[in-house]
CSV table of C-alpha atoms in Angstrom, one decimal:
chain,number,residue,atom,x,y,z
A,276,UNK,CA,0.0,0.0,0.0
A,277,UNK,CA,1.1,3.5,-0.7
A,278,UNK,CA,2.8,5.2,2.8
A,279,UNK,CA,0.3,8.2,2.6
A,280,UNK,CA,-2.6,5.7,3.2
A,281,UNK,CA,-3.9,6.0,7.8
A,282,UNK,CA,-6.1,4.2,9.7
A,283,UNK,CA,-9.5,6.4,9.5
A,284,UNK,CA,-10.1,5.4,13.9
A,285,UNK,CA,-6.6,6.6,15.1
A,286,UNK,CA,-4.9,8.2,12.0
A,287,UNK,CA,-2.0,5.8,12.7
A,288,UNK,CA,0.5,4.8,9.1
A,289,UNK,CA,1.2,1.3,10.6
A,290,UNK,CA,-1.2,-0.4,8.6
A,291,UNK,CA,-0.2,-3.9,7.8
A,292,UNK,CA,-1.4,-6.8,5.3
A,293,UNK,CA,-3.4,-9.9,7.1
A,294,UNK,CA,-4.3,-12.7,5.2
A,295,UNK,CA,-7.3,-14.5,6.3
A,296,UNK,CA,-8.1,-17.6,5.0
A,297,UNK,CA,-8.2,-16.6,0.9
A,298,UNK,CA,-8.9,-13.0,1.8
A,299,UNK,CA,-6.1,-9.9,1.9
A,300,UNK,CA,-7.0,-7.6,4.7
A,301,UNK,CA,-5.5,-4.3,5.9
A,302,UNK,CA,-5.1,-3.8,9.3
A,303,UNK,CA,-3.7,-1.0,11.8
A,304,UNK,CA,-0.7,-2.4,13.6
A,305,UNK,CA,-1.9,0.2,16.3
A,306,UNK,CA,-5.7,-0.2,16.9
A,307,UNK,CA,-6.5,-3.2,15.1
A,308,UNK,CA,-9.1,-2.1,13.0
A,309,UNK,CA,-10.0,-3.7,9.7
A,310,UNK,CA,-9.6,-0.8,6.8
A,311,UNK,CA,-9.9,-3.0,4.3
A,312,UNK,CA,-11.7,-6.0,4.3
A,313,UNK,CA,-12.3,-8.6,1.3
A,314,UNK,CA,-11.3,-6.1,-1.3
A,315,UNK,CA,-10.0,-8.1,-4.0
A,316,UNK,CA,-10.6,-6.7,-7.3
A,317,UNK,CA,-9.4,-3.0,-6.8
A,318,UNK,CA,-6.8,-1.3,-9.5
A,319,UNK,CA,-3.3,0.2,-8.4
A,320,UNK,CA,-4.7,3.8,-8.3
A,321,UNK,CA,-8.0,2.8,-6.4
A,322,UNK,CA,-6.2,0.8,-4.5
A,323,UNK,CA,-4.1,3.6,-2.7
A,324,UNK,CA,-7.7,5.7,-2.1
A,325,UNK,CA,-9.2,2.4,-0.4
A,326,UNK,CA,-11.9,2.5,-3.1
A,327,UNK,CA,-13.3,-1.0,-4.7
A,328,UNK,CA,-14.1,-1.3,-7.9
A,329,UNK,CA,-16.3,-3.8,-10.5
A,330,UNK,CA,-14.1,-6.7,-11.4
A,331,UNK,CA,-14.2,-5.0,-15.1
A,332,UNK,CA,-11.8,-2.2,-13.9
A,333,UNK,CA,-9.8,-4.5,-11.7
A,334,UNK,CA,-6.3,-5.8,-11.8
A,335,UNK,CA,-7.8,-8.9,-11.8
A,336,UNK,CA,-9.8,-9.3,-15.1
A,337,UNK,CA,-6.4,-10.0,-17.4
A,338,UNK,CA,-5.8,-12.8,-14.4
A,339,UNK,CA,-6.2,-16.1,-16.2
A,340,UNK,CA,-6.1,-18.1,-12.9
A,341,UNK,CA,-8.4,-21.3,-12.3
A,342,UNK,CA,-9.5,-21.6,-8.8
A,343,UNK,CA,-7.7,-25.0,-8.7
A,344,UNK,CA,-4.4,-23.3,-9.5
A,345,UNK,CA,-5.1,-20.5,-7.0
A,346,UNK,CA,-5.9,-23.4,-4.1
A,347,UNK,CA,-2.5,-25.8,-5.0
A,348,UNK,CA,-0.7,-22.5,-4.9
A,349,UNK,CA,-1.4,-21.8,-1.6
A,350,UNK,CA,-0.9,-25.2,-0.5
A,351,UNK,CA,2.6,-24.9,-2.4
A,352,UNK,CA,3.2,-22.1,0.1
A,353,UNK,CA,1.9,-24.0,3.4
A,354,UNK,CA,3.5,-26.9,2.6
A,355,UNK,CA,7.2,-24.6,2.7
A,356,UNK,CA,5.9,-23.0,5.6
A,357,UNK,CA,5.2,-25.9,7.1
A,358,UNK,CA,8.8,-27.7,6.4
A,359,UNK,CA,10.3,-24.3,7.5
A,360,UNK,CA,12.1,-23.7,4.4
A,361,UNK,CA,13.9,-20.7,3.5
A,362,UNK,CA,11.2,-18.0,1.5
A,363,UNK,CA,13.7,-18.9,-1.7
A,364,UNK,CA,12.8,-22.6,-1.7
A,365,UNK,CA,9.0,-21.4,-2.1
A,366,UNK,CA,9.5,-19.2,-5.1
A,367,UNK,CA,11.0,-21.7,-6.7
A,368,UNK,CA,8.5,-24.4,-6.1
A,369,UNK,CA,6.0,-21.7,-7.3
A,370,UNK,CA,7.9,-21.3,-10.2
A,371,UNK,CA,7.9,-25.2,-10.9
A,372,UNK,CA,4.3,-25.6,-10.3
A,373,UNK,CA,3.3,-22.9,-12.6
A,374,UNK,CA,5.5,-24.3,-15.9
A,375,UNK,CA,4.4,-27.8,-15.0
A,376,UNK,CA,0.9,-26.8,-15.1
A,377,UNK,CA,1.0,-25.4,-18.6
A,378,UNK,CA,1.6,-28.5,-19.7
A,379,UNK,CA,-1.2,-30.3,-21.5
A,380,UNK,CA,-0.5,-33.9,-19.7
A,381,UNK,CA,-0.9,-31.9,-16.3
A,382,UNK,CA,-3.6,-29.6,-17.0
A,383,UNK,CA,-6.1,-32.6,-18.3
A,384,UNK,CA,-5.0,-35.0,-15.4
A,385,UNK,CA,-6.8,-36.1,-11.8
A,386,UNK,CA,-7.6,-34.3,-9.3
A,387,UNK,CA,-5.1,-36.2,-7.3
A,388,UNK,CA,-2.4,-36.1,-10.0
A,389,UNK,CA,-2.6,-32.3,-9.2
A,390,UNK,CA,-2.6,-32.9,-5.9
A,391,UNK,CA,0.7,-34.7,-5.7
A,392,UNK,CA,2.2,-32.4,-7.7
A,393,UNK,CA,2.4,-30.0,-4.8
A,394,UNK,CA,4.4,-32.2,-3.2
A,395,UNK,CA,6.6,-33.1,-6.6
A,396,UNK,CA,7.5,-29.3,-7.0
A,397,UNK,CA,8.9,-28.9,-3.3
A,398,UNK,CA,10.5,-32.2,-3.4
A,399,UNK,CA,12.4,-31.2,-6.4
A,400,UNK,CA,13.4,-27.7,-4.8
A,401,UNK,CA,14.9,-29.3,-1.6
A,402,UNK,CA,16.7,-31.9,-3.5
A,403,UNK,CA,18.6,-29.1,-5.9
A,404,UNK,CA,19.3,-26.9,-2.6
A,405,UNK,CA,20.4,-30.4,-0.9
A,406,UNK,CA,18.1,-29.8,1.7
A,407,UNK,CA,17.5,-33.4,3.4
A,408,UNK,CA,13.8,-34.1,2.8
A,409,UNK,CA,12.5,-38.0,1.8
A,410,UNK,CA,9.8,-38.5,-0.6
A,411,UNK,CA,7.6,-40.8,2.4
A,412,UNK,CA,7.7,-37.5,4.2
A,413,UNK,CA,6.1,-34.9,2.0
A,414,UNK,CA,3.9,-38.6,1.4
A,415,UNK,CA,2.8,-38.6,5.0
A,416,UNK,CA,1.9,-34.4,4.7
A,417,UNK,CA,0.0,-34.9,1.8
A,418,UNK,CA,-2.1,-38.3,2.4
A,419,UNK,CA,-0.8,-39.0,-0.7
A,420,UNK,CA,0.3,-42.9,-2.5
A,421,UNK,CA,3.7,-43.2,-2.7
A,422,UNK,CA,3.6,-44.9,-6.0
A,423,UNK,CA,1.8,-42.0,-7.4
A,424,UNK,CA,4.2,-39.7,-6.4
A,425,UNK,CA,7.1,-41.3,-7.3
A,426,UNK,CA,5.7,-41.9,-11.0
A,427,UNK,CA,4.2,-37.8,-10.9
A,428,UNK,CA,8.0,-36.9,-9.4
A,429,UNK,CA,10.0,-38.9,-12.0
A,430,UNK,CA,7.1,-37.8,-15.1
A,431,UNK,CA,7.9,-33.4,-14.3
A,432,UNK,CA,11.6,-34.0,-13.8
A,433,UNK,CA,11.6,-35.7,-17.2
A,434,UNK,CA,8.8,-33.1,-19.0
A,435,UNK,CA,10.4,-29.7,-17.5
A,436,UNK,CA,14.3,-31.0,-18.1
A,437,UNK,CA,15.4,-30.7,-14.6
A,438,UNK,CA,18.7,-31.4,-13.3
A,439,UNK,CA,17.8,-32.9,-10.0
A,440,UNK,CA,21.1,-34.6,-7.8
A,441,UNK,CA,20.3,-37.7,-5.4
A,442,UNK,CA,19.7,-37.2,-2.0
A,443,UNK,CA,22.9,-36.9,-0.2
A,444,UNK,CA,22.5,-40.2,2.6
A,445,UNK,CA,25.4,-38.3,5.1
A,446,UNK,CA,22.7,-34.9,5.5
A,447,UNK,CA,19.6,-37.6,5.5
A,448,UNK,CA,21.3,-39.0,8.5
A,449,UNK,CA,21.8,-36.0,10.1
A,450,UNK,CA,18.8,-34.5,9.9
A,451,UNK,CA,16.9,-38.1,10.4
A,452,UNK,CA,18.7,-38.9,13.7
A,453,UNK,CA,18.3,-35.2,15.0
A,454,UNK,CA,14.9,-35.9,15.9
A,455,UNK,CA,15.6,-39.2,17.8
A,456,UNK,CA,14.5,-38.2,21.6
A,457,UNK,CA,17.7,-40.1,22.9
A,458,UNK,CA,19.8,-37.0,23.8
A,459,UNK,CA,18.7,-35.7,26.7
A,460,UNK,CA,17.1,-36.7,30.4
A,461,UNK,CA,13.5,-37.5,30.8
A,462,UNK,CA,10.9,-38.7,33.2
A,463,UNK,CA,10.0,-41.3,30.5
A,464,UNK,CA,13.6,-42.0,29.5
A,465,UNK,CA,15.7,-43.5,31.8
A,466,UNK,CA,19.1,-42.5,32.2
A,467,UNK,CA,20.5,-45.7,30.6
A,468,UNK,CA,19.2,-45.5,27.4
A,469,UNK,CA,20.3,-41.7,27.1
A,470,UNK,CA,22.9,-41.1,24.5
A,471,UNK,CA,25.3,-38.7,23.1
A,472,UNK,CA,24.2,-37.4,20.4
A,473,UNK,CA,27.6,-37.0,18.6
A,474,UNK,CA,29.0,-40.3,19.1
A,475,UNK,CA,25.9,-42.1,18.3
A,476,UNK,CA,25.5,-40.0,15.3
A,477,UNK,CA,28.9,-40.6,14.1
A,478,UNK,CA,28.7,-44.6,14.4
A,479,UNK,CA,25.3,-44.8,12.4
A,480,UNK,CA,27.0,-42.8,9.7
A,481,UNK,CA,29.9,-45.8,9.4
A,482,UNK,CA,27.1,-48.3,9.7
A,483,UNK,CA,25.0,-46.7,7.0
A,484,UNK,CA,28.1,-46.7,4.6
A,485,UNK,CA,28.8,-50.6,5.6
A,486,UNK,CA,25.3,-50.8,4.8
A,487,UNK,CA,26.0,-49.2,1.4
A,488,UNK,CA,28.9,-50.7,0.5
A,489,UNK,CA,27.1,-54.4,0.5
A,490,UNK,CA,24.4,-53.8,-1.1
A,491,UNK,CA,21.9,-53.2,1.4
A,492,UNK,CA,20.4,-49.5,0.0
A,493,UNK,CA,20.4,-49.5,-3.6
A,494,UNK,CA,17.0,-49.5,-4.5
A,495,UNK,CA,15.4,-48.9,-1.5
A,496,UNK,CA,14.1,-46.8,1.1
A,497,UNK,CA,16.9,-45.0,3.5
A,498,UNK,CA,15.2,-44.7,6.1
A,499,UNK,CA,14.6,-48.0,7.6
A,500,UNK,CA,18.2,-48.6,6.9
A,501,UNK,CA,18.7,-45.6,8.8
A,502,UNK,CA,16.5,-46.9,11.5
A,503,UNK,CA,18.2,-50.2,11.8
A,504,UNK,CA,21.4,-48.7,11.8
A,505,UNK,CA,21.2,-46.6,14.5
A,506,UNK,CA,19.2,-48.9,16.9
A,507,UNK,CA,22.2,-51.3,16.3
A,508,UNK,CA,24.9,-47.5,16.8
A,509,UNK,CA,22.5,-47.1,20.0
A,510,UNK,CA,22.9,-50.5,21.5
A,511,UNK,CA,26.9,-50.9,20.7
A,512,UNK,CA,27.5,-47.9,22.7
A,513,UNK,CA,26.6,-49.8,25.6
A,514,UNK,CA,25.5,-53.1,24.9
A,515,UNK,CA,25.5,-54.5,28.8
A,516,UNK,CA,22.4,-52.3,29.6
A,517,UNK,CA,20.5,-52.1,25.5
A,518,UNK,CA,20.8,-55.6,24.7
A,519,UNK,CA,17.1,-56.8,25.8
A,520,UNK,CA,15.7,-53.6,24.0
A,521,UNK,CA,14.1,-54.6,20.9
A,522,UNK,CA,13.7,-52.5,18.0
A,523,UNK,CA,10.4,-51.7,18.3
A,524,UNK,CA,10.8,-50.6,21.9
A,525,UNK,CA,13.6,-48.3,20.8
A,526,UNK,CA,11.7,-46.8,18.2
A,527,UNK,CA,9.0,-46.1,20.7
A,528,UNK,CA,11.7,-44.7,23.5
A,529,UNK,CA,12.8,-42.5,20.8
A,530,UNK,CA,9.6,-41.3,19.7
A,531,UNK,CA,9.7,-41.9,16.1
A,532,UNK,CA,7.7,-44.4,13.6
A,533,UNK,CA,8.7,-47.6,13.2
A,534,UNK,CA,9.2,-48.4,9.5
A,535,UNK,CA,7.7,-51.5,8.1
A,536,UNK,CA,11.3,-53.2,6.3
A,537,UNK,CA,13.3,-52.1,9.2
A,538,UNK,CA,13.4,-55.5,10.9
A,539,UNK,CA,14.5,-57.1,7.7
A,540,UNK,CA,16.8,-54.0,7.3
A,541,UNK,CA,18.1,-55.1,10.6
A,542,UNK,CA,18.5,-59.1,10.3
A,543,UNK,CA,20.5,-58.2,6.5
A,544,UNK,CA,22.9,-55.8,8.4
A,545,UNK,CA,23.3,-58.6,11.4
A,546,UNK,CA,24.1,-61.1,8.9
A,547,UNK,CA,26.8,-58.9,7.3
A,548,UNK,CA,28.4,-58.1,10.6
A,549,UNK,CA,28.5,-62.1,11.5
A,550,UNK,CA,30.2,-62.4,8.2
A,551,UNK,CA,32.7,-60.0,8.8
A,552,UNK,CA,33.1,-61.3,12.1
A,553,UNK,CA,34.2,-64.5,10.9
A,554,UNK,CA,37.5,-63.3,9.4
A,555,UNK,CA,38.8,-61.8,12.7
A,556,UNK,CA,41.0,-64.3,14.8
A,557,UNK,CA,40.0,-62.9,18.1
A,558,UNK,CA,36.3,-63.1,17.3
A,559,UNK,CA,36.2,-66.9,15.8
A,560,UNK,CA,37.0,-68.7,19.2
A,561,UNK,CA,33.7,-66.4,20.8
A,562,UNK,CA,31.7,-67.8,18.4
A,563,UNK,CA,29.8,-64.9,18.3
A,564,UNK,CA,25.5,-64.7,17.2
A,565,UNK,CA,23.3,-62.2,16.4
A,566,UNK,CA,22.9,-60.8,19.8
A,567,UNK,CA,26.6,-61.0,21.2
A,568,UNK,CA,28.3,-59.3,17.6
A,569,UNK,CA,26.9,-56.2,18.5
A,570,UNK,CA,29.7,-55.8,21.5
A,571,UNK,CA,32.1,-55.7,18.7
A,572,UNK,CA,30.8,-54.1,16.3
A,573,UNK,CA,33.1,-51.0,17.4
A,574,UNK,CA,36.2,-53.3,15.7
A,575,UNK,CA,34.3,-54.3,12.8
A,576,UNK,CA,33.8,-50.9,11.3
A,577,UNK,CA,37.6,-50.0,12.2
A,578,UNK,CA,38.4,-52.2,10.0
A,579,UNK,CA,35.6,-52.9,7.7
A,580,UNK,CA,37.2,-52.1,4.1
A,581,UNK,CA,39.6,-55.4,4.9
A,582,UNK,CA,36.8,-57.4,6.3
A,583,UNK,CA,34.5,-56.8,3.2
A,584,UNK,CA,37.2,-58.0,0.6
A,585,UNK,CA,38.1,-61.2,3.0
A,586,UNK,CA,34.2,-62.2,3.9
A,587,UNK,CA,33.4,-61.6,0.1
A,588,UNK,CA,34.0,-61.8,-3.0
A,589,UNK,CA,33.0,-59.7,-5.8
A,590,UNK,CA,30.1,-61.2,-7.5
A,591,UNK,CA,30.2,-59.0,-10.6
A,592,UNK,CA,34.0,-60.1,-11.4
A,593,UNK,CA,33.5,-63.7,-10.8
A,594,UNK,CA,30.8,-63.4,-14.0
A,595,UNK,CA,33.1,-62.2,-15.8
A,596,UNK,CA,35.9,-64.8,-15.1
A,597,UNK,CA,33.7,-67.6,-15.4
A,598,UNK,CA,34.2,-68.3,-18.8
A,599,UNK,CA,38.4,-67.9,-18.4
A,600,UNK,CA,38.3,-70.4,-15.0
A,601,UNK,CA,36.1,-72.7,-17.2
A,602,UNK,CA,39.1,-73.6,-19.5
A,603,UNK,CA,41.5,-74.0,-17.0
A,604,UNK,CA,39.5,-76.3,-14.7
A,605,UNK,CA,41.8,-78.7,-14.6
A,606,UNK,CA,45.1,-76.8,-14.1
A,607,UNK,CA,43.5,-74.1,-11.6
A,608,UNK,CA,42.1,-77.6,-9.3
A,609,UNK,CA,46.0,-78.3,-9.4
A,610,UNK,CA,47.2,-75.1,-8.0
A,611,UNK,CA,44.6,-75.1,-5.6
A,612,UNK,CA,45.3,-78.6,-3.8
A,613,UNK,CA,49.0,-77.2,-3.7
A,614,UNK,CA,47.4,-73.7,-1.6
A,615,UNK,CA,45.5,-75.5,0.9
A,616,UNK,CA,48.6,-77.9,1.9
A,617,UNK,CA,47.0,-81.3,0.4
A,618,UNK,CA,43.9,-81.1,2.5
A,619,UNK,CA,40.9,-83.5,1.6
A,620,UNK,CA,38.1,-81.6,-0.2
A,621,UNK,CA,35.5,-81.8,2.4
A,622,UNK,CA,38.2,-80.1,4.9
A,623,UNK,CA,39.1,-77.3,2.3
A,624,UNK,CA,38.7,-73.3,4.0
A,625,UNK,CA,34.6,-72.4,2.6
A,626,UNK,CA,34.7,-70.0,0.2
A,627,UNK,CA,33.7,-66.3,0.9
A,628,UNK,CA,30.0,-65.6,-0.1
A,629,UNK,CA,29.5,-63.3,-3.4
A,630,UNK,CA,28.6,-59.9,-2.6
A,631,UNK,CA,25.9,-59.3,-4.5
A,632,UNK,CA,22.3,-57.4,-4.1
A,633,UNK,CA,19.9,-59.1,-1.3
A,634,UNK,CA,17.3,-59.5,-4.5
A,635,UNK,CA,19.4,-61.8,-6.3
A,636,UNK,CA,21.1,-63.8,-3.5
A,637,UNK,CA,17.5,-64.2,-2.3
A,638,UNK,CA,15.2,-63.6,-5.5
A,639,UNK,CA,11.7,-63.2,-4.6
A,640,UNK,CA,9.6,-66.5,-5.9
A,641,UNK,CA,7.2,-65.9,-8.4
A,642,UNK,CA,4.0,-68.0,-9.0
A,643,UNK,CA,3.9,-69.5,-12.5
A,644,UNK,CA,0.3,-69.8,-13.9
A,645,UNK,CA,-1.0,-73.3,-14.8
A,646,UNK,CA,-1.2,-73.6,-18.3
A,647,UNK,CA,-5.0,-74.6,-19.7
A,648,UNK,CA,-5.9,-78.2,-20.0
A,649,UNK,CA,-6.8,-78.0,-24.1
A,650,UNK,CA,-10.0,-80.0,-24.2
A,651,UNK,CA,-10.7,-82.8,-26.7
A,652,UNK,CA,-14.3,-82.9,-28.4
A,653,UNK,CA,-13.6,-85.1,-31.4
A,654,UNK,CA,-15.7,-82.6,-33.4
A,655,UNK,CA,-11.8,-80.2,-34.3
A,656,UNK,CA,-11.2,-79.3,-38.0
A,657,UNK,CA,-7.8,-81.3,-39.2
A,658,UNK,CA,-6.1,-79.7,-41.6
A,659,UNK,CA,-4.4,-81.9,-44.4
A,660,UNK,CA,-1.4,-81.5,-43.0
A,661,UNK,CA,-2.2,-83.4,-39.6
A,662,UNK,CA,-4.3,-85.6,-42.0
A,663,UNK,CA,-1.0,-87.2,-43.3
A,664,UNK,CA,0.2,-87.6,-39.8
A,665,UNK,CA,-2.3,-90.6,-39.1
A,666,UNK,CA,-2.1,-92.6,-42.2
A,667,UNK,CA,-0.2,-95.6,-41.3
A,668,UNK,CA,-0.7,-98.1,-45.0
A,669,UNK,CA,0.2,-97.3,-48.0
A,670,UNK,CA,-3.5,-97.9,-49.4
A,671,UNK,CA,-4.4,-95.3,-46.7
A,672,UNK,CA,-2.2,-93.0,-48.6
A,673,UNK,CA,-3.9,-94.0,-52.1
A,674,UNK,CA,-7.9,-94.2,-50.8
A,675,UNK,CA,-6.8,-90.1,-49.1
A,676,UNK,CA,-5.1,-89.2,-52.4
A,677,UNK,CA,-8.1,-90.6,-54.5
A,678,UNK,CA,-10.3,-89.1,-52.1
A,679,UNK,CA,-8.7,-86.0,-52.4
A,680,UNK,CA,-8.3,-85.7,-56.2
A,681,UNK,CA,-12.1,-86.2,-56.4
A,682,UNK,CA,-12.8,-83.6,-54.4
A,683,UNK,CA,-11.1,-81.3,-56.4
A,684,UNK,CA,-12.8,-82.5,-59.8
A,685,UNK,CA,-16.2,-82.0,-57.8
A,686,UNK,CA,-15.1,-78.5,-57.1
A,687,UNK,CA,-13.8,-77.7,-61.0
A,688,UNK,CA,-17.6,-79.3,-62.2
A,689,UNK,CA,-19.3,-76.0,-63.4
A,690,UNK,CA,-23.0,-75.7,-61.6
A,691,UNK,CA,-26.2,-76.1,-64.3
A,692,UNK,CA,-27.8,-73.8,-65.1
């Protein structure tokens, strides 16, 4: 508003812009009172004399606007509010939502389509600033199916040509276990499960990159890797008084959802640490399981890049090689019996397991349909070719071929007229 414009009660300049619900109001700082109330369609020269005006001499009649647009703008805007991101972030998502709904694909979709793309176009933002934001979040503000956003998110990068990076997994960590309650003293938290923050945080970020160097992320969710992670970070730290706590126990101590993979999250990353705990001499006379390992896991990540190469081997090499070692069977069996000393075969060292995705150490088992029993009438057209099949005689073959010929001379007979 222009500065010569005063509240008409006091007379005070402090008058300020209140949005209520859809409406724009103009209210004295000082008094309070309302100068202005619901006046939308006003031109910049009424608008400085207070004055409203038809929506023929407005601002607003070149405004090309559909309510739709107007509402998923202004949930745009709530939804960065909401996430408490800078006021940069939500231009830019305004930006994105306004060229992705000039497109024809967007314009003509469902109402839900639109819908998610609220979500699509601050998603997008956060991931070019790197701000650490997950898809199942802005999924869980929304109400919305992850499956439709993910298809929605992947359909505007590809149709507006954005460059968006991955989500950096260090700042998801972060910003993930920040909101842990585990940090400080509470009635409802005794002081044996409290934590520091820093230490904690620090071991989930090694276990997370063990995590990601076998496998164990690529293609999925982070966060119930997260989640498993640090419940396992948590109970290392001191495992004499954590042990009995079960996942979902910590999850509900620290005041944040369990995820539904995160137990099998969990019992993949156990496994890995048993494996790696196998190649350490001071750990193979403990003869350690799936509860005790977690003592040590403190050792295992200190030295985890040597453990990985001696408890696997690299699957993706030993495809390649296949075809060389398959030549030189014979030879290779040779040099191996001379390696392990002239033990028997059954007493030979196990070979390391391949490291290789959990989905095709373990592929999923699909159902094959039954094929259709073809039922037999009697009553089925043969052709002449299957004809041939069942004639067994040679005056079979001569009664078919007479047969035959007279057919065709019937067939060449012109009708009478």
């Amino acid at each position: 508003m222009p500065s010569g414009s005063r509240c008409p009660d006091c007379g005070s300049s402090g008058l300020v812009e209140d949005s209520h619900y859809s409406q724009s109001q103009l209210v004295c700082s000082d008094c309070g009172c309302v100068v202005t109330e619901g006046v939308l369609t006003t031109t910049f020269n009424d608008e400085g004399n207070l004055r409203e005006v038809t929506y023929s001499r407005s601002t607003g009649e070149n405004e090309q606007v559909s309510r739709s647009q107007q509402r998923d703008l202004r949930r745009v805007r709530d939804l960065c509010r909401i996430l408490k991101l800078p006021s940069t972030f939500e231009d830019t998502a305004v930006s994105y939502y306004q060229k992705a709904y000039q497109l024809s694909g967007i314009r003509a979709a469902r109402l839900q389509k639109k819908e998610v793309l609220v979500g699509c176009c601050v998603l997008i933002t956060c991931r070019q600033h790197n701000w650490p934001l997950t898809m199942g979040t802005i999924c869980t503000l929304l109400y919305a199916d992850l499956d439709t956003f993910s298809g929605t998110y992947m359909q505007i990068v590809k149709l507006l040509g954005l460059d968006v990076p991955s989500l950096c997994l260090e700042d998801l960590v972060k910003s993930y276990c920040s909101s842990f309650k585990l940090f400080q003293a509470s009635p409802s938290m005794p002081a044996k499960y409290v934590e520091d923050k820093d230490k904690m945080l620090s071991r989930t970020l090694l276990l997370v990159e063990l995590a990601n160097e076998t496998w164990l992320v690529t293609g999925r969710h982070p966060l119930p890797v997260i989640t498993a992670a640090t419940f396992l970070a948590w109970q290392s730290l001191q495992p004499s008084d954590r042990l009995r706590c079960s996942l979902a126990q910590f999850c509900k101590l620290a005041n944040v959802d369990l995820p539904y993979p995160a137990a099998s999250r969990l019992q993949e990353l156990v496994a890995v640490l048993l494996q790696m705990a196998s190649q350490l001499a001071w750990l193979q006379v403990l003869k350690l399981n799936k509860r005790t390992v977690v003592k040590h896991i403190g050792d295992l990540l200190q030295h985890r890049h040597m453990l990985i190469r001696m408890a696997f081997r690299d699957g993706a090499a030993e495809v390649e090689t296949q075809h060389q070692q398959h030549h030189g069977q014979g030879q290779q069996e040779e040099v191996e019996e001379d390696r392990t000393f002239d033990l028997p075969k059954r007493k030979r060292p196990p070979s390391p397991a391949p490291l290789l995705p959990p989905c095709m150490l373990k592929p999923p088992r699909r159902t094959q349909p039954t094929p259709p029993v073809p039922v037999v009438t009697g009553d089925e057209n043969i052709s002449d070719s299957e004809i041939e099949q069942y004639l067994r005689t040679p005056q079979e073959v001569r009664d078919f071929q007479r047969a035959q010929a007279a057919s065709q001379a019937a067939m060449s007979v012109p009708n009478p007229p």
